[in-house]
XYZ file of N, CA and C in Angstrom:
735
model
N 84.388 85.426 130.559
C 84.632 83.938 130.375
C 85.983 84.006 129.500
N 86.533 84.711 128.826
C 87.652 84.577 127.993
C 88.768 84.754 129.068
N 88.688 85.753 129.800
C 89.748 85.980 130.898
C 90.207 84.702 131.810
N 89.017 83.956 132.030
C 89.198 82.772 132.866
C 89.986 81.664 132.102
N 89.306 81.637 130.876
C 89.840 80.493 130.085
C 91.367 80.776 129.881
N 91.818 82.083 129.610
C 93.237 82.396 129.190
C 94.009 82.181 130.221
N 93.533 82.341 131.563
C 94.399 82.006 132.944
C 94.897 80.635 132.735
N 94.083 79.675 132.292
C 94.503 78.287 132.390
C 95.178 77.816 131.201
N 95.250 78.711 130.099
C 95.663 78.261 128.894
C 97.009 78.927 128.284
N 97.862 78.288 127.581
C 98.917 78.999 127.021
C 98.732 78.804 125.454
N 98.749 79.847 124.749
C 98.421 79.885 123.369
C 99.533 80.267 122.470
N 99.415 79.678 121.123
C 100.414 80.062 120.247
C 99.761 80.347 118.885
N 100.375 81.452 118.175
C 99.802 82.017 117.058
C 100.811 81.300 115.835
N 100.299 80.633 114.833
C 101.149 80.198 113.811
C 100.778 80.981 112.415
N 101.703 81.626 111.979
C 101.526 82.199 110.584
C 102.332 81.594 109.617
N 101.697 80.769 108.491
C 102.372 80.086 107.564
C 102.739 81.194 106.561
N 103.918 81.279 106.103
C 104.247 82.362 105.074
C 105.482 81.805 104.280
N 105.175 80.903 103.342
C 106.366 80.391 102.544
C 106.731 81.551 101.394
N 107.954 81.424 100.829
C 108.346 82.306 99.896
C 107.946 82.162 98.468
N 107.499 80.989 98.060
C 107.305 80.838 96.569
C 105.775 81.034 96.177
N 105.311 82.087 96.547
C 104.144 82.426 96.005
C 104.048 82.654 94.389
N 103.029 82.081 93.633
C 103.228 82.024 92.275
C 102.247 83.257 91.609
N 101.146 83.217 92.019
C 100.260 84.279 91.170
C 100.603 85.793 91.652
N 100.897 86.082 92.803
C 101.484 87.259 93.193
C 102.821 87.084 93.790
N 103.948 87.279 93.022
C 105.257 87.130 93.643
C 105.493 87.879 94.892
N 106.103 87.226 95.814
C 106.584 87.630 97.213
C 105.298 88.249 97.779
N 104.193 87.665 97.732
C 102.920 88.040 98.180
C 102.898 88.415 99.686
N 103.401 87.364 100.422
C 103.402 87.469 101.799
C 104.070 88.584 102.436
N 104.909 89.418 101.716
C 105.629 90.503 102.146
C 105.437 91.751 101.275
N 104.511 91.694 100.235
C 104.435 92.894 99.327
C 103.708 93.934 100.234
N 104.028 95.139 99.839
C 103.384 96.296 100.629
C 102.045 96.377 100.321
N 101.282 96.337 101.444
C 99.671 96.585 101.391
C 99.488 97.917 102.191
N 98.994 98.706 101.453
C 98.693 100.060 102.113
C 99.898 100.601 102.876
N 100.927 100.451 102.321
C 102.232 101.058 103.203
C 103.082 100.213 103.862
N 102.670 98.995 104.235
C 103.540 98.087 104.917
C 103.312 96.519 104.506
N 104.293 95.667 104.899
C 104.302 94.407 104.359
C 102.800 93.670 104.895
N 102.115 93.132 103.920
C 100.817 92.509 104.486
C 100.904 91.432 105.647
N 101.982 90.808 105.727
C 102.098 89.796 106.895
C 102.201 90.526 108.263
N 102.575 91.949 108.164
C 102.591 92.717 109.475
C 101.179 92.992 109.992
N 100.154 93.101 109.261
C 98.889 93.081 109.775
C 98.465 91.743 110.664
N 98.745 90.604 110.200
C 98.365 89.567 110.893
C 99.334 89.500 112.113
N 100.615 89.797 112.196
C 101.159 89.843 113.351
C 100.750 90.883 114.249
N 100.524 92.006 113.880
C 100.061 93.047 114.647
C 98.727 92.857 115.372
N 97.723 92.054 114.567
C 96.545 91.955 115.052
C 96.580 90.769 116.152
N 97.513 89.751 116.013
C 97.839 88.710 117.102
C 98.341 89.392 118.373
N 99.148 90.441 118.154
C 99.932 91.012 119.260
C 98.562 91.885 120.158
N 98.004 92.533 119.361
C 96.979 93.300 119.938
C 96.053 92.482 120.920
N 95.557 91.320 120.419
C 94.549 90.546 121.287
C 95.133 90.140 122.599
N 96.514 90.043 122.796
C 97.155 89.601 124.064
C 96.657 88.272 124.539
N 96.214 87.324 123.505
C 95.855 86.031 123.612
C 97.098 85.068 123.462
N 98.115 85.415 122.914
C 99.219 84.488 122.457
C 100.435 84.625 123.383
N 101.008 83.624 123.978
C 102.336 83.539 124.433
C 103.472 83.572 123.528
N 103.247 83.042 122.328
C 104.277 83.205 121.212
C 103.560 83.447 120.053
N 104.103 84.035 119.057
C 103.707 84.407 117.721
C 104.657 83.925 116.630
N 104.550 82.877 116.219
C 105.557 82.251 115.275
C 105.184 82.174 113.851
N 106.151 82.608 112.942
C 106.172 82.622 111.634
C 106.834 81.381 111.110
N 106.126 80.575 110.354
C 106.708 79.377 109.739
C 107.181 79.691 108.234
N 108.143 79.909 108.033
C 108.674 80.224 106.687
C 109.918 79.384 106.082
N 110.104 79.221 104.965
C 111.417 78.891 104.359
C 112.199 79.902 103.734
N 111.782 81.165 103.931
C 112.392 82.418 103.168
C 113.026 83.177 104.090
N 114.378 83.597 103.850
C 115.154 84.265 104.844
C 114.500 85.676 104.813
N 114.103 86.371 103.871
C 113.579 87.703 103.816
C 112.306 87.836 104.513
N 111.399 86.866 104.352
C 110.256 86.825 104.935
C 110.621 86.795 106.571
N 111.524 85.835 106.906
C 111.848 85.877 108.285
C 112.354 87.346 108.965
N 113.112 88.078 108.204
C 113.735 89.202 108.512
C 112.448 90.121 108.766
N 111.672 90.130 107.883
C 110.422 91.147 108.100
C 109.469 90.706 109.203
N 109.258 89.292 109.233
C 108.559 89.007 110.512
C 109.022 89.376 111.792
N 110.314 89.132 112.011
C 110.909 89.605 113.127
C 110.907 90.979 113.482
N 111.030 91.782 112.391
C 111.055 93.176 112.478
C 109.829 93.811 113.113
N 108.403 93.277 112.608
C 107.134 93.463 113.148
C 106.719 92.688 114.309
N 107.756 91.829 115.011
C 107.385 91.478 116.348
C 107.051 89.976 116.339
N 107.317 89.137 115.395
C 107.045 87.705 115.416
C 108.302 87.122 115.687
N 108.151 85.677 116.053
C 109.428 85.049 116.054
C 109.478 84.136 114.852
N 110.712 83.713 114.506
C 110.991 82.756 113.510
C 112.114 81.714 114.083
N 111.665 80.847 114.965
C 112.559 80.178 115.605
C 113.183 78.904 114.900
N 112.542 78.680 113.746
C 112.854 77.505 112.785
C 112.836 77.798 111.519
N 113.555 77.174 110.546
C 113.383 77.318 109.269
C 112.492 76.065 108.685
N 111.374 76.406 107.903
C 110.380 75.580 107.517
C 111.132 74.506 106.433
N 111.010 73.275 106.427
C 111.727 72.447 105.492
C 110.957 72.831 104.150
N 111.966 72.706 103.042
C 111.486 73.173 101.736
C 110.479 72.071 101.277
N 110.578 70.800 101.972
C 109.523 69.864 101.559
C 107.912 70.125 102.084
N 108.058 71.205 102.938
C 106.557 71.674 103.513
C 106.492 73.085 102.815
N 107.113 73.367 101.728
C 106.877 74.830 101.159
C 106.678 74.833 99.745
N 106.115 73.520 99.318
C 105.606 73.646 97.790
C 104.148 73.855 97.747
N 103.751 73.720 96.533
C 102.425 73.938 96.035
C 101.377 73.009 96.507
N 101.844 72.135 97.060
C 100.884 70.845 97.511
C 100.750 70.624 99.002
N 101.622 71.290 99.771
C 101.571 71.255 101.100
C 100.442 71.972 101.686
N 99.650 71.126 102.698
C 98.471 71.789 103.195
C 98.874 72.581 104.384
N 97.932 73.382 104.647
C 98.016 74.376 105.942
C 98.186 73.430 107.215
N 97.490 72.432 107.350
C 97.458 71.641 108.638
C 98.856 70.886 108.586
N 99.430 70.524 107.634
C 100.716 69.987 107.668
C 101.730 70.819 108.130
N 101.548 72.242 107.863
C 102.616 73.181 108.292
C 102.174 73.584 109.749
N 101.014 73.433 110.180
C 100.731 73.699 111.728
C 101.322 72.365 112.470
N 101.127 71.186 112.066
C 101.613 70.160 112.692
C 103.065 70.112 112.923
N 103.771 70.639 111.879
C 105.219 70.802 111.936
C 105.558 71.673 113.009
N 105.068 72.901 112.954
C 105.328 73.863 113.963
C 104.912 73.548 115.562
N 103.747 72.775 115.559
C 103.581 72.336 116.949
C 104.514 71.196 117.524
N 104.892 70.444 116.583
C 105.832 69.231 117.028
C 107.119 69.874 117.211
N 107.600 71.054 116.525
C 108.817 71.649 116.865
C 108.779 72.287 118.318
N 107.539 72.863 118.683
C 107.372 73.483 119.906
C 107.290 72.284 120.987
N 106.773 71.158 120.693
C 106.841 70.157 121.665
C 108.324 69.678 122.072
N 109.140 69.755 121.043
C 110.458 69.122 121.102
C 111.500 70.297 121.617
N 111.097 71.622 121.504
C 111.901 72.733 121.855
C 111.527 73.705 122.878
N 110.405 73.654 123.396
C 109.720 74.380 124.435
C 109.152 73.786 125.489
N 109.472 74.006 126.611
C 109.270 73.191 127.921
C 107.787 73.818 128.248
N 107.246 74.806 127.739
C 105.880 75.361 128.022
C 104.832 74.324 127.395
N 103.751 74.350 128.070
C 102.679 73.452 127.658
C 101.392 74.138 127.145
N 101.283 74.140 125.700
C 100.292 74.956 124.870
C 98.979 74.155 124.842
N 97.960 74.700 125.114
C 96.734 74.052 124.972
C 95.916 74.427 123.697
N 96.157 75.563 123.042
C 95.482 76.019 121.916
C 96.380 76.756 120.955
N 96.019 76.590 119.704
C 96.969 77.251 118.637
C 95.950 78.024 117.680
N 96.356 79.007 117.245
C 95.627 79.784 116.023
C 96.462 79.993 114.767
N 96.109 79.379 113.726
C 96.670 79.622 112.486
C 96.143 81.112 111.883
N 96.968 81.860 111.700
C 96.643 83.050 111.068
C 97.250 83.246 109.632
N 96.555 83.376 108.669
C 97.067 83.603 107.421
C 97.786 84.854 107.260
N 98.886 85.062 106.550
C 99.869 86.244 106.537
C 99.245 87.244 105.547
N 98.163 86.845 104.641
C 97.420 87.772 103.678
C 96.040 87.937 104.215
N 95.808 88.295 105.493
C 94.448 88.495 105.955
C 94.339 89.973 106.720
N 94.334 90.881 106.095
C 94.505 92.266 106.821
C 93.024 92.661 107.248
N 92.043 91.805 106.857
C 90.800 92.313 107.296
C 90.435 91.656 108.716
N 91.312 90.945 109.265
C 91.082 90.287 110.764
C 90.676 91.217 111.552
N 89.572 91.192 112.375
C 89.287 91.974 113.450
C 89.653 91.205 114.777
N 90.245 92.185 115.781
C 90.618 91.560 117.118
C 89.553 90.899 117.780
N 88.312 91.477 117.692
C 87.139 91.025 118.284
C 86.646 89.562 117.829
N 87.094 89.361 116.518
C 86.504 88.066 115.782
C 87.659 87.045 116.419
N 88.951 87.206 116.481
C 89.937 86.372 117.086
C 89.437 86.115 118.419
N 88.975 86.986 119.338
C 88.634 86.598 120.642
C 87.409 85.926 120.715
N 86.419 86.236 119.976
C 85.026 85.408 120.003
C 85.350 83.994 119.473
N 85.974 83.707 118.432
C 86.351 82.464 118.050
C 86.981 81.698 119.100
N 87.892 82.379 119.780
C 88.810 81.672 120.806
C 87.799 81.120 121.978
N 86.868 81.800 122.233
C 85.841 81.583 123.402
C 85.150 80.415 123.055
N 84.949 80.046 121.587
C 84.171 78.785 121.316
C 85.011 77.395 121.696
N 86.204 77.571 121.847
C 86.889 76.441 122.265
C 86.720 76.051 123.748
N 85.780 76.927 124.530
C 85.452 76.415 125.802
C 84.202 75.574 125.775
N 83.577 75.466 124.731
C 82.272 74.724 124.655
C 82.724 73.239 124.540
N 81.820 72.607 125.163
C 82.036 71.219 125.043
C 82.037 70.510 123.620
N 83.161 69.654 123.339
C 82.966 68.894 122.052
C 83.519 69.724 120.903
N 83.853 71.115 121.129
C 84.335 71.948 119.997
C 86.017 71.750 119.990
N 86.418 71.338 118.771
C 87.791 71.292 118.705
C 88.590 72.416 117.717
N 87.655 72.939 116.885
C 88.181 74.042 115.932
C 87.175 75.171 116.098
N 87.442 76.388 115.739
C 86.738 77.524 115.426
C 87.358 78.389 114.387
N 86.579 78.693 113.536
C 86.969 79.730 112.603
C 85.947 80.665 111.808
N 86.099 81.665 111.085
C 85.045 82.371 110.712
C 84.698 81.877 109.256
N 83.386 81.973 109.204
C 82.907 81.852 107.780
C 81.953 82.897 107.351
N 81.620 82.893 105.978
C 80.608 83.910 105.382
C 79.698 83.261 104.708
N 78.605 84.000 104.184
C 77.609 83.503 103.317
C 78.168 83.565 101.822
N 77.588 82.849 100.908
C 77.743 83.034 99.453
C 77.075 84.130 99.212
N 77.434 84.977 98.041
C 76.490 86.183 97.802
C 75.354 85.615 97.087
N 75.361 84.711 96.364
C 74.183 84.145 95.575
C 74.047 82.604 96.234
N 72.683 82.035 96.062
C 72.589 80.706 96.331
C 73.452 79.798 95.526
N 74.012 79.019 96.192
C 74.894 77.983 95.426
C 73.724 76.878 94.729
N 72.426 76.803 95.319
C 71.625 75.847 94.596
C 71.167 76.327 93.442
N 71.585 77.581 92.996
C 71.066 77.933 91.633
C 72.149 78.003 90.621
N 73.260 77.473 91.186
C 74.583 77.305 90.394
C 74.340 76.941 88.810
N 75.109 77.386 87.824
C 74.901 76.952 86.587
C 76.247 76.422 86.033
N 76.229 75.557 85.177
C 77.410 75.059 84.477
C 77.232 75.177 82.991
N 78.387 75.445 82.214
C 78.316 75.331 80.665
C 78.827 74.017 80.264
N 77.999 73.415 79.370
C 78.182 71.938 78.803
C 79.333 72.009 77.759
N 79.941 70.830 77.406
C 80.861 70.742 76.328
C 80.153 71.508 75.135
N 78.943 71.459 74.883
C 78.335 71.917 73.517
C 77.855 73.564 73.756
N 78.408 74.095 74.964
C 78.335 75.513 75.060
C 76.869 75.887 75.373
N 76.169 74.989 76.181
C 74.889 75.254 76.680
C 74.829 75.314 78.168
N 73.957 75.829 78.765
C 73.634 75.945 80.201
C 72.746 74.850 80.895
N 73.294 74.712 82.023
C 72.421 73.560 82.749
C 72.689 73.902 84.268
N 71.692 73.557 85.003
C 71.911 73.547 86.492
C 72.604 72.469 87.182
N 73.299 72.818 88.076
C 73.949 71.633 88.863
C 72.811 70.953 89.749
N 71.970 71.852 90.193
C 70.784 71.195 90.933
C 69.339 71.552 90.220
N 69.024 70.898 89.181
C 68.004 71.307 88.506
C 66.728 70.987 89.253
N 66.563 70.311 90.346
C 65.325 70.153 91.112
C 64.948 71.518 91.882
N 66.064 72.373 91.797
C 65.745 73.727 92.439
C 65.383 74.827 91.411
N 65.179 74.577 90.191
C 64.973 75.357 89.213
C 63.814 76.300 89.644
N 62.718 75.845 89.912
C 61.452 76.811 90.479
C 61.367 77.177 91.737
N 62.330 76.735 92.606
C 62.331 77.089 93.978
C 62.842 78.675 94.178
N 62.101 79.427 94.994
C 62.396 80.714 95.206
C 63.686 80.755 95.972
N 64.468 81.744 95.637
C 65.837 81.908 96.259
C 65.905 81.888 97.869
N 64.578 82.678 98.244
C 64.739 82.868 99.890
C 64.156 81.403 100.410
N 63.654 80.558 99.560
C 63.254 79.207 100.171
C 64.463 78.342 100.298
N 65.566 78.691 99.591
C 66.711 77.777 99.535
C 67.528 77.806 100.824
N 68.269 76.670 101.120
C 69.078 76.800 102.361
C 70.365 77.582 102.377
N 70.661 78.475 103.358
C 71.801 79.329 103.295
C 73.113 78.512 103.195
N 74.103 78.853 102.384
C 75.296 78.218 102.240
C 76.502 79.063 102.676
N 77.495 78.376 103.289
C 78.409 79.415 103.766
C 80.068 78.861 103.191
N 80.873 79.668 103.232
C 82.327 79.087 102.909
C 83.387 79.830 103.819
N 84.436 79.010 104.074
C 85.512 79.531 104.841
C 86.106 80.854 104.571
N 86.196 81.871 105.557
C 86.554 83.257 105.085
C 88.046 83.223 104.834
N 88.807 82.141 105.154
C 90.237 82.164 104.874
C 91.032 83.220 105.651
N 90.875 83.507 106.809
C 91.370 84.312 107.855
C 92.250 83.571 108.891
N 91.635 82.713 109.668
C 92.349 82.147 110.730
C 91.537 80.778 111.190
N 92.300 79.953 111.981
C 91.701 78.809 112.403
C 92.118 78.595 113.944
N 91.289 78.667 114.803
C 91.656 78.196 116.301
C 91.348 76.843 116.360
N 92.394 76.346 117.278
C 92.099 74.862 117.496
C 92.891 74.434 118.947
N 92.426 73.311 119.291
C 93.257 72.776 120.359
C 94.385 72.021 119.758
N 95.613 72.153 120.586
C 96.683 71.504 119.937
C 96.439 70.033 119.717
N 95.791 69.152 120.659
C 95.584 67.910 120.364
C 94.639 67.787 119.192
N 93.876 68.607 118.926
C 93.140 68.363 117.724
C 93.796 68.564 116.330
N 94.538 69.722 116.371
C 95.640 69.897 115.159
C 96.372 68.555 114.928
N 96.927 67.941 115.946
C 97.689 66.921 115.717
C 96.973 65.477 115.400
N 95.708 65.597 115.839
C 95.157 64.330 115.626
C 94.390 64.172 114.235
N 93.878 65.334 113.674
C 93.130 65.442 112.396
C 93.898 65.822 111.354
N 93.448 65.449 110.214
C 94.117 65.647 108.743
C 93.185 66.879 108.166
N 92.240 67.312 108.715
C 91.331 68.541 108.142
C 90.889 69.385 109.315
N 90.757 70.520 108.988
C 90.131 71.457 109.988
C 88.668 71.601 110.007
N 88.003 71.403 108.856
C 86.614 71.369 108.667
C 85.980 69.890 108.924
N 85.583 69.855 110.289
C 85.130 68.554 110.671
C 83.860 68.837 111.515
N 83.234 67.679 111.803
C 81.882 67.767 112.687
C 82.145 68.544 113.998
N 83.526 68.692 114.450
C 83.727 69.279 115.622
C 84.205 70.649 115.594
N 84.010 71.187 114.448
C 84.436 72.612 114.201
C 83.197 73.600 114.378
N 83.675 74.720 115.167
C 82.488 75.623 115.197
C 82.596 76.984 114.412
N 81.461 77.115 113.579
C 81.649 78.300 112.482
C 81.163 79.375 113.327
N 82.019 80.502 112.959
C 81.859 81.785 113.478
C 81.683 82.829 112.296
N 80.396 83.312 112.370
C 79.941 84.149 111.124
C 80.240 85.540 111.130
N 81.037 86.050 110.066
C 81.467 87.466 109.996
C 80.725 88.009 108.715
N 80.887 89.415 108.654
C 80.138 89.908 107.495
C 81.039 89.594 106.288
N 80.235 89.465 105.185
C 80.861 88.975 103.751
C 81.951 89.990 103.466
N 81.748 91.341 103.743
C 82.786 92.278 103.064
C 84.080 92.244 103.859
N 84.199 91.283 104.958
C 85.494 91.101 105.575
C 86.218 90.046 104.956
N 85.608 89.089 104.005
C 86.261 87.978 103.438
C 86.786 88.462 102.168
N 88.123 88.907 101.950
C 88.667 89.200 100.739
C 89.641 88.368 100.128
N 89.364 87.562 98.850
C 90.288 86.877 98.461
C 91.349 87.829 97.643
N 92.622 87.436 97.904
C 93.688 88.331 97.239
C 94.495 87.350 96.478
N 94.266 86.850 95.216
C 94.797 85.928 94.433
C 95.446 86.550 93.303
N 94.934 87.681 92.781
C 95.509 88.311 91.644
C 95.935 89.977 92.136
N 96.779 90.420 91.084
C 96.878 91.994 91.169
C 95.690 92.818 91.370
N 94.691 92.276 90.505
C 93.362 93.065 90.568
C 92.781 92.922 91.900
N 92.689 91.782 92.416
C 92.213 91.478 93.728
C 92.964 92.335 94.842
N 94.363 92.517 94.575
C 95.057 93.175 95.448
C 94.788 94.924 95.407
N 94.617 95.317 94.298
C 94.224 96.728 94.482
C 92.818 96.959 94.939
N 92.105 96.156 94.619
C 90.547 96.314 95.200
C 90.665 96.128 96.596
N 91.350 95.191 97.248
C 91.445 94.986 98.660
C 92.025 96.137 99.326
N 93.086 96.815 98.729
C 93.735 98.107 99.212
C 92.694 99.155 99.557
N 91.978 99.482 98.260
C 90.773 100.472 98.336
C 89.975 100.179 99.541
N 89.450 98.911 99.568
C 88.507 98.595 100.634
C 89.069 98.664 102.025
N 90.237 98.273 102.164
C 90.798 98.380 103.381
C 91.016 99.835 103.915
N 91.316 100.791 102.986
C 91.426 102.004 103.402
C 90.137 102.761 103.720
N 88.935 102.102 103.254
C 87.536 102.554 103.658
C 87.139 101.875 105.007
N 87.578 100.649 105.406
C 87.289 99.970 106.303
C 88.213 100.191 107.661
N 89.377 100.839 107.332
C 90.495 100.792 108.186
C 90.157 101.119 109.786
N 89.373 102.115 110.001
C 88.850 102.509 111.412
C 88.238 101.423 112.170
N 87.320 100.687 111.423
C 86.332 99.673 112.073
C 87.343 98.366 112.173
N 88.363 98.079 111.367
C 89.321 96.972 111.599
C 90.163 97.097 112.819
N 90.577 98.349 113.337
C 91.526 98.579 114.314
C 90.714 98.095 115.489
N 89.743 98.554 115.776
C 88.867 98.067 116.912
C 89.482 97.744 118.258
N 90.454 98.735 118.457
C 91.468 98.391 119.763
C 90.598 98.210 121.094
N 89.415 98.788 121.430
C 88.706 98.085 122.557
C 88.464 96.866 122.547
N 88.548 96.111 121.348
C 88.071 94.807 121.313
C 86.475 94.433 121.326
C-alpha cells in the first residue's frame, strides 16, 4: 500500500531547529553518541526514501551548516519572530509550507515534522504512520506511548503540604480497571499539507495515534536526561537502525 500511495504523493520532511535552546545550550547540534543530534533525524528521513525534500527550518547559521553537511536543505532562514520560546511547532510548519508554495513548483501532498532531538525514531514507525494518511478522514498521524502509571491515580500536594488525589473517585479502583492513558511521544508528526495549513493544532479528532514502545519515547530536557539517553541509545542502536524497514 505504501508504494502505491508514494507514487501519487510528493512529501516533504520539515525539521524545526532553532538556535536559542535554553535548558541545554546548542541542544539541536550538541554531539550525541559522537555526532550532532540533528543528524539522526536527517539520516532517518533519508533512509525511508519517502521524502522528495528534507528541509531544516532554523534561524541559526551554525545549525544550517551542520544540517547541510548531513544531507538536509536549508533553503530559507527562519524569521526570528518564529524562533522564540513561544512559537509553536505548527507555526513553524506553516511557515515552511507557505515558503514551499511560493518558491517550489512541485505539488506536495504530505509533510512530516521530525523533531531534531529524536534519535530513537525508527524507520518502520515513520513508514507505518505515513500509511495512516491513506485512511479516510485521517489528517494527522503520530506516535504515542502509554503513561508508566495510571494518570487517574495521580496525586497533588496541597498548600498545607498534604496529599490529595486529582480524581478521588478512583481511590479504591484497581489499577487494571482504569482506562489506559497515552501521551505524545515527541518524535514526529505526519500530516496532509492542507491539514497543517487549516488547523492550529495537530492533536485533533482527525489524528491517528500510532502506538510505539514506551522505551522509545525519551524526553531530553536536561543534561541528566541527555546522559541517560546516550546510554540507552547505545544499548538500542542495532534495533533502531532497522535498515530493512
